[in-house]
mmCIF file of C-alpha atoms in Angstrom:
data_model
loop_
_atom_site.group_PDB
_atom_site.id
_atom_site.type_symbol
_atom_site.label_atom_id
_atom_site.label_comp_id
_atom_site.label_asym_id
_atom_site.label_seq_id
_atom_site.Cartn_x
_atom_site.Cartn_y
_atom_site.Cartn_z
ATOM 1 C CA UNK S 1 57.588 -21.351 2.112
ATOM 2 C CA UNK S 2 54.504 -23.373 2.984
ATOM 3 C CA UNK S 3 55.289 -26.321 5.239
ATOM 4 C CA UNK S 4 53.187 -29.444 4.698
ATOM 5 C CA UNK S 5 52.949 -31.844 7.628
ATOM 6 C CA UNK S 6 51.343 -35.260 7.328
ATOM 7 C CA UNK S 7 50.153 -37.531 10.098
ATOM 8 C CA UNK S 8 50.708 -40.253 10.937
ATOM 9 C CA UNK S 9 54.090 -41.113 9.413
ATOM 10 C CA UNK S 10 52.898 -44.682 9.039
ATOM 11 C CA UNK S 11 49.822 -46.754 9.711
ATOM 12 C CA UNK S 12 48.664 -50.332 9.373
ATOM 13 C CA UNK S 13 45.051 -51.053 8.508
ATOM 14 C CA UNK S 14 43.200 -54.303 7.961
ATOM 15 C CA UNK S 15 41.716 -55.191 4.602
ATOM 16 C CA UNK S 16 38.239 -53.747 4.218
ATOM 17 C CA UNK S 17 38.765 -51.191 6.967
ATOM 18 C CA UNK S 18 39.010 -47.411 6.655
ATOM 19 C CA UNK S 19 42.342 -45.610 6.392
ATOM 20 C CA UNK S 20 42.680 -41.909 7.160
ATOM 21 C CA UNK S 21 45.701 -39.744 6.427
ATOM 22 C CA UNK S 22 45.941 -36.124 7.501
ATOM 23 C CA UNK S 23 47.799 -33.202 5.959
ATOM 24 C CA UNK S 24 48.230 -29.787 7.518
ATOM 25 C CA UNK S 25 49.605 -26.734 5.734
ATOM 26 C CA UNK S 26 51.295 -23.789 7.423
ATOM 27 C CA UNK S 27 49.190 -21.361 5.360
ATOM 28 C CA UNK S 28 45.710 -21.473 3.920
ATOM 29 C CA UNK S 29 45.523 -23.161 0.523
ATOM 30 C CA UNK S 30 42.155 -21.649 -0.354
ATOM 31 C CA UNK S 31 42.336 -19.988 -3.783
ATOM 32 C CA UNK S 32 40.303 -16.791 -3.751
ATOM 33 C CA UNK S 33 39.413 -16.831 -7.453
ATOM 34 C CA UNK S 34 37.527 -20.143 -7.381
ATOM 35 C CA UNK S 35 37.101 -20.869 -3.664
ATOM 36 C CA UNK S 36 38.925 -24.162 -4.081
ATOM 37 C CA UNK S 37 41.895 -25.507 -2.152
ATOM 38 C CA UNK S 38 45.192 -25.929 -3.983
ATOM 39 C CA UNK S 39 46.091 -29.340 -2.598
ATOM 40 C CA UNK S 40 46.759 -32.678 -4.262
ATOM 41 C CA UNK S 41 47.255 -36.241 -3.074
ATOM 42 C CA UNK S 42 49.595 -38.758 -4.698
ATOM 43 C CA UNK S 43 50.137 -42.472 -4.221
ATOM 44 C CA UNK S 44 53.603 -43.956 -4.692
ATOM 45 C CA UNK S 45 54.433 -47.641 -4.780
ATOM 46 C CA UNK S 46 58.005 -48.960 -4.517
ATOM 47 C CA UNK S 47 60.062 -48.411 -7.656
ATOM 48 C CA UNK S 48 57.341 -46.343 -9.303
ATOM 49 C CA UNK S 49 56.765 -42.629 -9.799
ATOM 50 C CA UNK S 50 53.940 -40.983 -7.884
ATOM 51 C CA UNK S 51 50.417 -41.313 -9.211
ATOM 52 C CA UNK S 52 47.967 -38.431 -9.008
ATOM 53 C CA UNK S 53 44.887 -39.385 -7.012
ATOM 54 C CA UNK S 54 43.072 -36.191 -6.035
ATOM 55 C CA UNK S 55 43.404 -32.528 -6.966
ATOM 56 C CA UNK S 56 41.743 -29.376 -5.601
ATOM 57 C CA UNK S 57 41.612 -31.259 -2.282
ATOM 58 C CA UNK S 58 38.590 -33.335 -3.240
ATOM 59 C CA UNK S 59 38.429 -33.935 -7.016
ATOM 60 C CA UNK S 60 39.221 -37.541 -7.792
ATOM 61 C CA UNK S 61 41.170 -38.126 -11.003
ATOM 62 C CA UNK S 62 39.703 -40.214 -13.775
ATOM 63 C CA UNK S 63 40.236 -43.917 -13.142
ATOM 64 C CA UNK S 64 40.876 -43.560 -9.406
ATOM 65 C CA UNK S 65 38.576 -45.898 -7.454
ATOM 66 C CA UNK S 66 35.798 -44.174 -5.556
ATOM 67 C CA UNK S 67 37.001 -45.650 -2.265
ATOM 68 C CA UNK S 68 39.547 -42.791 -2.334
ATOM 69 C CA UNK S 69 38.211 -39.435 -1.208
ATOM 70 C CA UNK S 70 39.688 -36.124 -0.176
ATOM 71 C CA UNK S 71 38.280 -33.519 2.143
ATOM 72 C CA UNK S 72 39.201 -30.444 4.116
ATOM 73 C CA UNK S 73 39.721 -26.755 3.558
ATOM 74 C CA UNK S 74 42.073 -23.956 4.506
ATOM 75 C CA UNK S 75 44.925 -25.649 6.312
ATOM 76 C CA UNK S 76 43.585 -29.079 7.266
ATOM 77 C CA UNK S 77 43.020 -31.878 4.807
ATOM 78 C CA UNK S 78 42.278 -35.593 4.860
ATOM 79 C CA UNK S 79 42.679 -38.491 2.456
ATOM 80 C CA UNK S 80 40.313 -41.354 3.237
ATOM 81 C CA UNK S 81 40.343 -44.839 1.799
ATOM 82 C CA UNK S 82 36.948 -46.215 2.693
ATOM 83 C CA UNK S 83 37.578 -49.941 2.337
ATOM 84 C CA UNK S 84 41.243 -50.840 2.123
ATOM 85 C CA UNK S 85 42.358 -53.177 -0.642
ATOM 86 C CA UNK S 86 45.686 -54.988 -0.830
ATOM 87 C CA UNK S 87 46.803 -52.848 -3.769
ATOM 88 C CA UNK S 88 46.431 -49.670 -1.676
ATOM 89 C CA UNK S 89 49.618 -50.420 0.266
ATOM 90 C CA UNK S 90 51.846 -47.492 -0.674
ATOM 91 C CA UNK S 91 53.249 -44.179 0.476
ATOM 92 C CA UNK S 92 50.868 -41.240 0.184
ATOM 93 C CA UNK S 93 51.938 -37.620 -0.233
ATOM 94 C CA UNK S 94 50.077 -34.345 -0.116
ATOM 95 C CA UNK S 95 51.387 -31.314 -2.006
ATOM 96 C CA UNK S 96 50.278 -27.710 -2.287
ATOM 97 C CA UNK S 97 50.324 -25.694 -5.479
ATOM 98 C CA UNK S 98 49.530 -22.209 -4.217
ATOM 99 C CA UNK S 99 52.898 -20.701 -5.168
ATOM 100 C CA UNK S 100 56.496 -21.856 -5.507
ATOM 101 C CA UNK S 101 58.167 -23.684 -3.955
ATOM 102 C CA UNK S 102 55.499 -26.377 -4.371
ATOM 103 C CA UNK S 103 56.189 -28.385 -1.260
ATOM 104 C CA UNK S 104 55.170 -31.919 -0.353
ATOM 105 C CA UNK S 105 54.344 -33.530 2.937
ATOM 106 C CA UNK S 106 56.892 -36.015 4.263
ATOM 107 C CA UNK S 107 54.744 -38.961 3.234
ATOM 108 C CA UNK S 108 52.611 -41.513 5.065
ATOM 109 C CA UNK S 109 53.389 -45.192 4.643
ATOM 110 C CA UNK S 110 50.231 -47.289 4.559
ATOM 111 C CA UNK S 111 50.618 -50.992 5.257
ATOM 112 C CA UNK S 112 48.151 -53.837 5.385
ATOM 113 C CA UNK S 113 47.672 -55.286 8.846
ATOM 114 C CA UNK Q 1 49.187 -41.817 -24.090
ATOM 115 C CA UNK Q 2 51.490 -39.365 -22.340
ATOM 116 C CA UNK Q 3 55.031 -40.667 -22.098
ATOM 117 C CA UNK Q 4 58.014 -39.061 -20.344
ATOM 118 C CA UNK Q 5 61.406 -40.758 -20.503
ATOM 119 C CA UNK Q 6 64.387 -39.431 -18.567
ATOM 120 C CA UNK Q 7 68.010 -40.121 -19.423
ATOM 121 C CA UNK Q 8 71.461 -38.908 -18.470
ATOM 122 C CA UNK Q 9 71.653 -39.985 -14.858
ATOM 123 C CA UNK Q 10 74.756 -41.518 -13.324
ATOM 124 C CA UNK Q 11 77.572 -41.211 -10.843
ATOM 125 C CA UNK Q 12 79.368 -37.877 -10.594
ATOM 126 C CA UNK Q 13 81.920 -36.485 -8.165
ATOM 127 C CA UNK Q 14 81.110 -33.587 -5.859
ATOM 128 C CA UNK Q 15 81.558 -30.338 -7.733
ATOM 129 C CA UNK Q 16 80.890 -32.032 -11.056
ATOM 130 C CA UNK Q 17 78.189 -31.533 -13.662
ATOM 131 C CA UNK Q 18 75.522 -33.639 -15.292
ATOM 132 C CA UNK Q 19 72.764 -32.976 -17.806
ATOM 133 C CA UNK Q 20 69.450 -34.786 -17.622
ATOM 134 C CA UNK Q 21 67.099 -35.070 -20.566
ATOM 135 C CA UNK Q 22 63.421 -35.911 -20.756
ATOM 136 C CA UNK Q 23 61.817 -37.016 -24.011
ATOM 137 C CA UNK Q 24 58.106 -36.298 -24.145
ATOM 138 C CA UNK Q 25 55.461 -37.846 -26.374
ATOM 139 C CA UNK Q 26 51.730 -38.358 -26.554
ATOM 140 C CA UNK Q 27 50.760 -34.726 -26.024
ATOM 141 C CA UNK Q 28 51.420 -31.261 -27.446
ATOM 142 C CA UNK Q 29 54.633 -30.572 -25.531
ATOM 143 C CA UNK Q 30 54.857 -26.907 -26.484
ATOM 144 C CA UNK Q 31 51.570 -26.060 -24.743
ATOM 145 C CA UNK Q 32 52.540 -27.227 -21.268
ATOM 146 C CA UNK Q 33 54.773 -25.980 -18.498
ATOM 147 C CA UNK Q 34 57.186 -28.742 -17.512
ATOM 148 C CA UNK Q 35 58.832 -29.596 -14.206
ATOM 149 C CA UNK Q 36 61.574 -31.542 -12.471
ATOM 150 C CA UNK Q 37 60.860 -33.211 -9.122
ATOM 151 C CA UNK Q 38 63.444 -35.209 -7.166
ATOM 152 C CA UNK Q 39 63.419 -37.853 -4.481
ATOM 153 C CA UNK Q 40 66.465 -38.674 -2.381
ATOM 154 C CA UNK Q 41 66.890 -42.393 -1.616
ATOM 155 C CA UNK Q 42 64.272 -43.470 0.913
ATOM 156 C CA UNK Q 43 63.027 -39.893 1.294
ATOM 157 C CA UNK Q 44 60.123 -37.723 0.186
ATOM 158 C CA UNK Q 45 59.464 -35.665 -2.904
ATOM 159 C CA UNK Q 46 60.937 -32.229 -3.628
ATOM 160 C CA UNK Q 47 59.933 -29.928 -6.476
ATOM 161 C CA UNK Q 48 63.110 -28.666 -8.173
ATOM 162 C CA UNK Q 49 62.280 -26.486 -11.177
ATOM 163 C CA UNK Q 50 59.639 -25.359 -13.671
ATOM 164 C CA UNK Q 51 59.819 -23.916 -17.155
ATOM 165 C CA UNK Q 52 57.035 -22.280 -19.121
ATOM 166 C CA UNK Q 53 55.854 -23.178 -22.595
ATOM 167 C CA UNK Q 54 58.403 -21.190 -24.627
ATOM 168 C CA UNK Q 55 61.245 -21.320 -22.129
ATOM 169 C CA UNK Q 56 61.085 -17.625 -21.289
ATOM 170 C CA UNK Q 57 60.225 -18.164 -17.610
ATOM 171 C CA UNK Q 58 61.768 -20.514 -15.076
ATOM 172 C CA UNK Q 59 61.389 -21.165 -11.356
ATOM 173 C CA UNK Q 60 63.690 -23.021 -8.975
ATOM 174 C CA UNK Q 61 63.758 -24.242 -5.416
ATOM 175 C CA UNK Q 62 66.224 -22.155 -3.426
ATOM 176 C CA UNK Q 63 68.644 -25.032 -2.819
ATOM 177 C CA UNK Q 64 69.462 -25.378 -6.547
ATOM 178 C CA UNK Q 65 69.170 -21.761 -7.684
ATOM 179 C CA UNK Q 66 72.368 -20.652 -9.418
ATOM 180 C CA UNK Q 67 73.581 -24.241 -9.865
ATOM 181 C CA UNK Q 68 70.807 -25.887 -11.932
ATOM 182 C CA UNK Q 69 69.332 -24.650 -15.202
ATOM 183 C CA UNK Q 70 66.119 -25.955 -16.722
ATOM 184 C CA UNK Q 71 65.598 -25.595 -20.463
ATOM 185 C CA UNK Q 72 63.571 -27.100 -23.279
ATOM 186 C CA UNK Q 73 63.585 -27.663 -27.004
ATOM 187 C CA UNK Q 74 60.048 -27.713 -28.348
ATOM 188 C CA UNK Q 75 61.256 -28.826 -31.791
ATOM 189 C CA UNK Q 76 62.556 -32.004 -30.157
ATOM 190 C CA UNK Q 77 59.812 -32.368 -27.522
ATOM 191 C CA UNK Q 78 62.549 -32.432 -24.916
ATOM 192 C CA UNK Q 79 63.159 -31.033 -21.443
ATOM 193 C CA UNK Q 80 66.588 -30.653 -19.871
ATOM 194 C CA UNK Q 81 68.159 -30.073 -16.485
ATOM 195 C CA UNK Q 82 71.765 -28.890 -16.428
ATOM 196 C CA UNK Q 83 73.189 -29.555 -12.973
ATOM 197 C CA UNK Q 84 76.468 -27.896 -11.988
ATOM 198 C CA UNK Q 85 78.441 -27.746 -8.736
ATOM 199 C CA UNK Q 86 76.770 -30.937 -7.614
ATOM 200 C CA UNK Q 87 76.695 -31.817 -3.932
ATOM 201 C CA UNK Q 88 76.128 -35.057 -2.061
ATOM 202 C CA UNK Q 89 72.684 -33.785 -1.051
ATOM 203 C CA UNK Q 90 71.683 -33.613 -4.731
ATOM 204 C CA UNK Q 91 71.761 -37.415 -4.853
ATOM 205 C CA UNK Q 92 68.256 -38.439 -5.866
ATOM 206 C CA UNK Q 93 65.990 -39.879 -8.490
ATOM 207 C CA UNK Q 94 65.033 -36.986 -10.751
ATOM 208 C CA UNK Q 95 61.586 -37.152 -12.287
ATOM 209 C CA UNK Q 96 60.372 -35.240 -15.285
ATOM 210 C CA UNK Q 97 56.752 -34.276 -14.622
ATOM 211 C CA UNK Q 98 53.992 -32.540 -16.504
ATOM 212 C CA UNK Q 99 51.851 -30.063 -14.576
ATOM 213 C CA UNK Q 100 48.251 -29.582 -15.580
ATOM 214 C CA UNK Q 101 47.300 -26.293 -17.199
ATOM 215 C CA UNK Q 102 45.444 -25.322 -14.016
ATOM 216 C CA UNK Q 103 48.516 -25.402 -11.802
ATOM 217 C CA UNK Q 104 51.390 -27.507 -10.488
ATOM 218 C CA UNK Q 105 49.284 -30.639 -10.332
ATOM 219 C CA UNK Q 106 51.621 -33.298 -11.686
ATOM 220 C CA UNK Q 107 49.428 -35.677 -13.665
ATOM 221 C CA UNK Q 108 52.171 -37.420 -15.621
ATOM 222 C CA UNK Q 109 55.601 -38.559 -14.480
ATOM 223 C CA UNK Q 110 58.562 -40.293 -16.030
ATOM 224 C CA UNK Q 111 60.181 -43.321 -14.420
ATOM 225 C CA UNK Q 112 63.039 -41.199 -13.145
ATOM 226 C CA UNK Q 113 66.811 -40.938 -13.553
ATOM 227 C CA UNK Q 114 69.138 -41.672 -10.644
ATOM 228 C CA UNK Q 115 71.850 -39.127 -9.971
ATOM 229 C CA UNK Q 116 74.491 -40.138 -7.432
ATOM 230 C CA UNK Q 117 76.976 -37.548 -6.229
ATOM 231 C CA UNK Q 118 79.865 -39.267 -4.514
ATOM 232 C CA UNK Q 119 83.632 -39.453 -4.556
#
């Protein structure tokens, strides 16, 4: 199984500042057929299901604000929120989709300082 | 608009059974794989099971293999999860989720059904 490890477990960032969340996989997520990384990022707010933010490590979903960006390749990935807004307070998860089981990181809780 | 609505959750004793349902609408259900993902109280997300478009192929996480069965009825646009031999560690909110055609990228989720396994 691929183990997904996020860091930090939690962070507090001031409004308007940058937030960075890291995700490391125990195996490369690079898909040989298209040279893209099989990694997604989700946002989950209390009492709600997760919301898909980014797929293929860096492709932002339709309707997701452009302050959210994903980067990285192979085994190391980053979710960056360029200018934190109050509504970005949530738990963020990475997940791989290379093969089953499709495992998630443990989550990173982002709070507003 | 894609809509997924779970039902059938509740309290069950250890060793008992429960069947979850997920009613899908707003998309052509029969053309998508479908999935179950769970989240224990205050914990992270865990993929549980997948089923292909016609129900001929299924995949499970090891911890539920042999105890849970995923199925679907395309005539009713419905997904099911039969859970047997339930354990305390199966306590979780169970989400019905739709993966994109390009892989297990879950772009649509239901609101979830809480399953509590306790005596």
